[in-house]
mmCIF file of C-alpha atoms in Angstrom:
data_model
loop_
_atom_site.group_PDB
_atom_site.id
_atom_site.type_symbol
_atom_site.label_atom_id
_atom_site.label_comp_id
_atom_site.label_asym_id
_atom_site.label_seq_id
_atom_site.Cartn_x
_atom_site.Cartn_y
_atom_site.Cartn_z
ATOM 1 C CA UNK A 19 74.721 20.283 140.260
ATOM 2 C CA UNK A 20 75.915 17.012 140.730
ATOM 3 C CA UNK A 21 78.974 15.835 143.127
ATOM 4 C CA UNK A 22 81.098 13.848 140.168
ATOM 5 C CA UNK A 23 81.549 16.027 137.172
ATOM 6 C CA UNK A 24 84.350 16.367 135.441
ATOM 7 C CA UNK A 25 85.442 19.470 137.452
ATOM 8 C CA UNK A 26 85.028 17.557 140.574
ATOM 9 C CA UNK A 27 87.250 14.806 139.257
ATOM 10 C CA UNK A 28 90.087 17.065 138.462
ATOM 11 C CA UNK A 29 90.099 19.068 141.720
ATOM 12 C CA UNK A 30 89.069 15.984 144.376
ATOM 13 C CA UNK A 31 93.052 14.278 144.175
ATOM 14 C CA UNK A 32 94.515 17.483 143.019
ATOM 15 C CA UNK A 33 92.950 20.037 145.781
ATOM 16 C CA UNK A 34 90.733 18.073 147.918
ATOM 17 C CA UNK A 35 92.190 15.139 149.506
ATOM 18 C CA UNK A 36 95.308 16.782 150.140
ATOM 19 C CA UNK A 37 93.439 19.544 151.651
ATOM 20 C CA UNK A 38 90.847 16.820 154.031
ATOM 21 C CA UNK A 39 94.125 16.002 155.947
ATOM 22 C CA UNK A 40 94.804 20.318 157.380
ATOM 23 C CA UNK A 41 92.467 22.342 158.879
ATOM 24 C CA UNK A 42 91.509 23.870 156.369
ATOM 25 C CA UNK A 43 87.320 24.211 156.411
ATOM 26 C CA UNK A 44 85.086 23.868 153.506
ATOM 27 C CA UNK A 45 83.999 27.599 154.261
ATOM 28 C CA UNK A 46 87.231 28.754 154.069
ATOM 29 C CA UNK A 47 87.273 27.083 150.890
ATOM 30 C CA UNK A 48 83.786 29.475 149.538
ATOM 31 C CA UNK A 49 85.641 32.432 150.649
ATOM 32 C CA UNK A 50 88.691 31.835 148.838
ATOM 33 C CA UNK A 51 86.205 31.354 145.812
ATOM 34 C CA UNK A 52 84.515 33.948 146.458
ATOM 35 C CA UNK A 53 87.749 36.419 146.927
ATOM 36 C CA UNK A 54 88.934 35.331 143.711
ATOM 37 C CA UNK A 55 85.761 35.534 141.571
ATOM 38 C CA UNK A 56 85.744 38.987 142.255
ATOM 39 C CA UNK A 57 89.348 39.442 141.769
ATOM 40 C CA UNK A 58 88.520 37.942 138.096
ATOM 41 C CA UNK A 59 85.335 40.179 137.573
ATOM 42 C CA UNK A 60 87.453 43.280 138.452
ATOM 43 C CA UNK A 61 90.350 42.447 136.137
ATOM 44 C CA UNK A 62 87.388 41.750 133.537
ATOM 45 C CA UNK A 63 85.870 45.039 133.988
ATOM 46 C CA UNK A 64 89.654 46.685 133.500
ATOM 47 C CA UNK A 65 89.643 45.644 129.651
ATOM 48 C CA UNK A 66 91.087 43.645 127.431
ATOM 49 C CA UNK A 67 94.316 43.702 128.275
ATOM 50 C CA UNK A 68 93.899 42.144 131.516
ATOM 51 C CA UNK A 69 90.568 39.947 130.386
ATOM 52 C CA UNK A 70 93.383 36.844 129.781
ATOM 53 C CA UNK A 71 94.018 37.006 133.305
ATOM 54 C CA UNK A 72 90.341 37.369 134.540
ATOM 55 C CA UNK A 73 89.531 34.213 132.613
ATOM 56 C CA UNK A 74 92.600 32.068 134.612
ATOM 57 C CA UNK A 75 91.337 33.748 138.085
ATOM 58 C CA UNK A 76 87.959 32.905 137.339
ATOM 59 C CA UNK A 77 89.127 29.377 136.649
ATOM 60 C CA UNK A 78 90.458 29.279 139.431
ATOM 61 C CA UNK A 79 87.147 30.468 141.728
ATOM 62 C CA UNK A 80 85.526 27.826 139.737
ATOM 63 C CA UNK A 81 87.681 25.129 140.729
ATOM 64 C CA UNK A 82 87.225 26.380 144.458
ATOM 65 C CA UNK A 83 83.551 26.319 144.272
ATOM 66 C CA UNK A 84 83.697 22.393 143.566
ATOM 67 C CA UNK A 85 86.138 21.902 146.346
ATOM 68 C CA UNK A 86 84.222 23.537 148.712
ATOM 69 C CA UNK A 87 81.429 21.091 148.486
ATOM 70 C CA UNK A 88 83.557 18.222 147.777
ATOM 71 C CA UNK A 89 85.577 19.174 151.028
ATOM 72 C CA UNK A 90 82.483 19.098 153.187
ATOM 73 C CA UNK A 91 81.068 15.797 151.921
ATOM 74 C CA UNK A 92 84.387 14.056 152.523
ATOM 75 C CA UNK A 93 85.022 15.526 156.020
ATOM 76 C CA UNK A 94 81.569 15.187 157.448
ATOM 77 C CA UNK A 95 81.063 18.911 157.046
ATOM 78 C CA UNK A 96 77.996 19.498 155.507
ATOM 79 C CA UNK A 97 75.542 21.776 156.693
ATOM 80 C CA UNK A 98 72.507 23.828 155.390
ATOM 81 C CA UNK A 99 74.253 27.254 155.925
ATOM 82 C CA UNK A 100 77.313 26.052 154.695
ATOM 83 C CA UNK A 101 75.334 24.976 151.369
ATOM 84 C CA UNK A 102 73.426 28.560 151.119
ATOM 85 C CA UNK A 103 76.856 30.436 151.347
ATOM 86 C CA UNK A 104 78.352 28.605 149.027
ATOM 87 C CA UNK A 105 75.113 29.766 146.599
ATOM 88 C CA UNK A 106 75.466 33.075 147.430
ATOM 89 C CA UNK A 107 79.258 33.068 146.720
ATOM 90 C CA UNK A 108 78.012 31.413 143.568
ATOM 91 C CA UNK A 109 75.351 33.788 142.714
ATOM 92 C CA UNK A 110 78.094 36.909 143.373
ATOM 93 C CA UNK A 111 80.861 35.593 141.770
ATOM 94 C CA UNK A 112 78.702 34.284 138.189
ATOM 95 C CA UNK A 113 76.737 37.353 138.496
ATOM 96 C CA UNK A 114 79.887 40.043 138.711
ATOM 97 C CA UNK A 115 81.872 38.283 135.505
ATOM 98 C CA UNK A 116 79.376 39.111 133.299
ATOM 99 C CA UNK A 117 78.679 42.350 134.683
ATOM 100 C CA UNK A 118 82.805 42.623 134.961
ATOM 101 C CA UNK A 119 82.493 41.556 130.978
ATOM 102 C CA UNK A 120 80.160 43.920 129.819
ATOM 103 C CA UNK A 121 82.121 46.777 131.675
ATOM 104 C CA UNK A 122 85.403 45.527 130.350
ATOM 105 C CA UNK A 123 84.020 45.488 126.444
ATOM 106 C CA UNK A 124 82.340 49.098 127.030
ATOM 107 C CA UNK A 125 85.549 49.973 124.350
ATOM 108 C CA UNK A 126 84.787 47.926 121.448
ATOM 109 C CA UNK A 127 82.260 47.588 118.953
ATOM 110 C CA UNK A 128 79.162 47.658 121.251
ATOM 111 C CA UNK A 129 80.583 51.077 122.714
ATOM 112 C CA UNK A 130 78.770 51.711 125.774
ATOM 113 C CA UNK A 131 75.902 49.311 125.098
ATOM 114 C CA UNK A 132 77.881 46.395 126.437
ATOM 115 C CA UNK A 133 77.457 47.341 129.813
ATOM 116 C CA UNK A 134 73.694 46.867 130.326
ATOM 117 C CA UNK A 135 74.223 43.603 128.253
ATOM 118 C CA UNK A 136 76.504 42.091 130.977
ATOM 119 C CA UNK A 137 73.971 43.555 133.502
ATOM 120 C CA UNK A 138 71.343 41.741 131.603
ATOM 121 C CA UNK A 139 72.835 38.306 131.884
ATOM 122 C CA UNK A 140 74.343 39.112 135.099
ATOM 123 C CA UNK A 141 71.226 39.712 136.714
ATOM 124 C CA UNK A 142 69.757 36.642 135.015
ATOM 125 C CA UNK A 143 71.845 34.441 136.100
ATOM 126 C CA UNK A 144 71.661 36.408 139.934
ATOM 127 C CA UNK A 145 68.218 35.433 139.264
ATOM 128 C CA UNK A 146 68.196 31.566 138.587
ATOM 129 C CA UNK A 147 70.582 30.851 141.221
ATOM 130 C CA UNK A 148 67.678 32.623 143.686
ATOM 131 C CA UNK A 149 65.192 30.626 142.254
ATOM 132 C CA UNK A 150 67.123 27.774 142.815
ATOM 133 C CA UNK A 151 67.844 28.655 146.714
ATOM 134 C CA UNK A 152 63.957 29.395 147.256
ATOM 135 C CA UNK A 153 63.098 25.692 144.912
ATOM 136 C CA UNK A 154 65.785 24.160 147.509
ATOM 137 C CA UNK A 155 63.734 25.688 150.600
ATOM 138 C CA UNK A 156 60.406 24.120 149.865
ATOM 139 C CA UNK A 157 61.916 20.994 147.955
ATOM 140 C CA UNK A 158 65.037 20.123 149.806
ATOM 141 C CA UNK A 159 68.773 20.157 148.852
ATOM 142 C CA UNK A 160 69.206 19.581 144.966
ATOM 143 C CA UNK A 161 65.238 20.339 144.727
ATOM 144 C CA UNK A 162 65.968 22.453 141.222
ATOM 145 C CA UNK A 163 68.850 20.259 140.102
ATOM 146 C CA UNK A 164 69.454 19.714 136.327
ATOM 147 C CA UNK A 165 70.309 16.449 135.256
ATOM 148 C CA UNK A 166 73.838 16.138 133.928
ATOM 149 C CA UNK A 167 75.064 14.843 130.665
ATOM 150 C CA UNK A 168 77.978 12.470 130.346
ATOM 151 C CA UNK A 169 79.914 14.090 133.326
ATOM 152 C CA UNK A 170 79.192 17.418 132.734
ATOM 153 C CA UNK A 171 76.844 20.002 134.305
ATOM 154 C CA UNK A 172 74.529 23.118 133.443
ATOM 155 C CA UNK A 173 76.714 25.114 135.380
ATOM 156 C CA UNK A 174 79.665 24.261 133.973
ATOM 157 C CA UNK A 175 78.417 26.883 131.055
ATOM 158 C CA UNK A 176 80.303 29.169 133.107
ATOM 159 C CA UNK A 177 83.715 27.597 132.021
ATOM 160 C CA UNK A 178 82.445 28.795 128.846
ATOM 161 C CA UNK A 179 83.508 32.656 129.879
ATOM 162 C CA UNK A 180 87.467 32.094 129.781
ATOM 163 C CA UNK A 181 87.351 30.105 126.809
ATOM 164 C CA UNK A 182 85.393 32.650 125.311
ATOM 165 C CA UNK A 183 87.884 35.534 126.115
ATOM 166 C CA UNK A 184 90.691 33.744 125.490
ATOM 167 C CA UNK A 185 89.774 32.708 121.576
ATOM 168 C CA UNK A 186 89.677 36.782 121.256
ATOM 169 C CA UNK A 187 85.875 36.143 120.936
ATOM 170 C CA UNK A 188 84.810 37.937 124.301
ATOM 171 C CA UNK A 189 82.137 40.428 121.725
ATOM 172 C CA UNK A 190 80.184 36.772 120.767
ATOM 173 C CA UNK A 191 80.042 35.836 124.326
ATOM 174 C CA UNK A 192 78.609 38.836 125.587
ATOM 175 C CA UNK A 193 75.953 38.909 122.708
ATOM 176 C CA UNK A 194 75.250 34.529 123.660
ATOM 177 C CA UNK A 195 75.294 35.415 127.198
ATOM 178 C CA UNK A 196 72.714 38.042 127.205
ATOM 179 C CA UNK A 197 70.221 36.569 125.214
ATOM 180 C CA UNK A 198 70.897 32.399 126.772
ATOM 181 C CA UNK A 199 70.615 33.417 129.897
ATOM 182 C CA UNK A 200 67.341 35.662 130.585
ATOM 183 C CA UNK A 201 65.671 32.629 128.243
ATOM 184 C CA UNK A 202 67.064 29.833 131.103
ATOM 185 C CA UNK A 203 65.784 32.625 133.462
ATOM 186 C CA UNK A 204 62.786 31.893 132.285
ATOM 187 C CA UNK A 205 63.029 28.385 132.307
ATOM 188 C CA UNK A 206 63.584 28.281 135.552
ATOM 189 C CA UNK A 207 60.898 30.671 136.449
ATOM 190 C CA UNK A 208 58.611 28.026 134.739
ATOM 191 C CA UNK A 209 59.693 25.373 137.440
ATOM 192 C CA UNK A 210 59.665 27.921 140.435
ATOM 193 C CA UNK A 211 55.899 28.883 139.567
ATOM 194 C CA UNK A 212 54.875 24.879 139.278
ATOM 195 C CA UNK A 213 56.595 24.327 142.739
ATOM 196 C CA UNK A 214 54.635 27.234 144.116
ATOM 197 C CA UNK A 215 51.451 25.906 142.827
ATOM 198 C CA UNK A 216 51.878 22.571 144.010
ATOM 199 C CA UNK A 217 52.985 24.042 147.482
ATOM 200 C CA UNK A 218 49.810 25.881 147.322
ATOM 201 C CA UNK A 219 47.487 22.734 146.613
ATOM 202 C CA UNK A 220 49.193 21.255 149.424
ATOM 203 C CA UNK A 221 47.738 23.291 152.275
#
């Protein structure tokens, strides 16, 4: 992910200046993200008359998880286990909406099927952020970064979720989600075997 997207832009004068002059830590920041990205995948889970409301929390955790980062970098706060609970808190909170989706749609037209569905691209998604945590261990920070394209990033797909739900089309991105995101699973599984291999050549 890179540091100047258009999230990052929106939230650095808005959130994170302000919040560089209190004492306020960057890991502070990841909890508060991570508090309210489940807070979104539980009201997502209770159905669809509280899925509105998931999608505004979950805005919400996703503005914090660009703040957190942003935050460090601007206070001199950076560190490696800083970095790897912010992933985590990524991997939870990106993991449980879908899950929290699936749950929530168990009522409509997929009856019951729509909860291994969100499981499905829950755990695919729980799965490329992994890869990218054990890519950043033998490659360094950003080792599995994709590039981004005019100021936006991959991960900003998950933006995608509330915009979704609130067009009344939360059916279509359940059905998107589960099939997109085992096939970037496997994209990235792609790059995690090459860097294994090459680690491999190199002892």
């Amino acid at each position: 992910m890179s540091h100047n997207s258009w999230i990052h832009r929106v939230v650095r004068p808005t959130l994170v200046k302000p919040l560089a002059k209190t004492p306020v830590t960057p890991n502070q920041l990841t909890t508060a993200r991570l508090l309210a990205g489940l807070a979104g995948a539980g009201l997502m889970a209770a159905g669809p008359g509280w899925q509105d409301i998931a999608g505004a929390v979950f805005v919400l955790s996703v503005a914090l998880d660009r703040a957190d980062g942003d935050l460090a970098r601007l206070t001199g706060k950076t560190s490696p286990g800083g970095h790897r609970y912010d992933m985590i808190a990524d991997a939870v909170c990106n993991t449980l909406i879908l899950i929290g989706l699936g749950i929530g749609l168990r009522g409509g037209d997929y009856g019951l099927m729509a909860v291994p569905l969100g499981a499905l691209a829950g755990l695919s998604v729980a799965a490329i952020l992994w890869m990218v945590m054990k890519m950043e261990e033998m490659g360094g920070h950003r080792a599995a970064e994709l590039p981004s394209f005019y100021g936006v990033d991959a991960d900003d797909a998950v933006l995608l979720i509330p915009v979704f739900v609130w067009l009344d089309q939360a059916e279509a991105l359940l059905t998107a989600a589960a099939v997109i995101a085992p096939l970037v699973a496997i994209l990235f599984l792609g790059m995690f075997w090459r860097r294994l291999r090459a680690a491999a050549v190199k002892r």
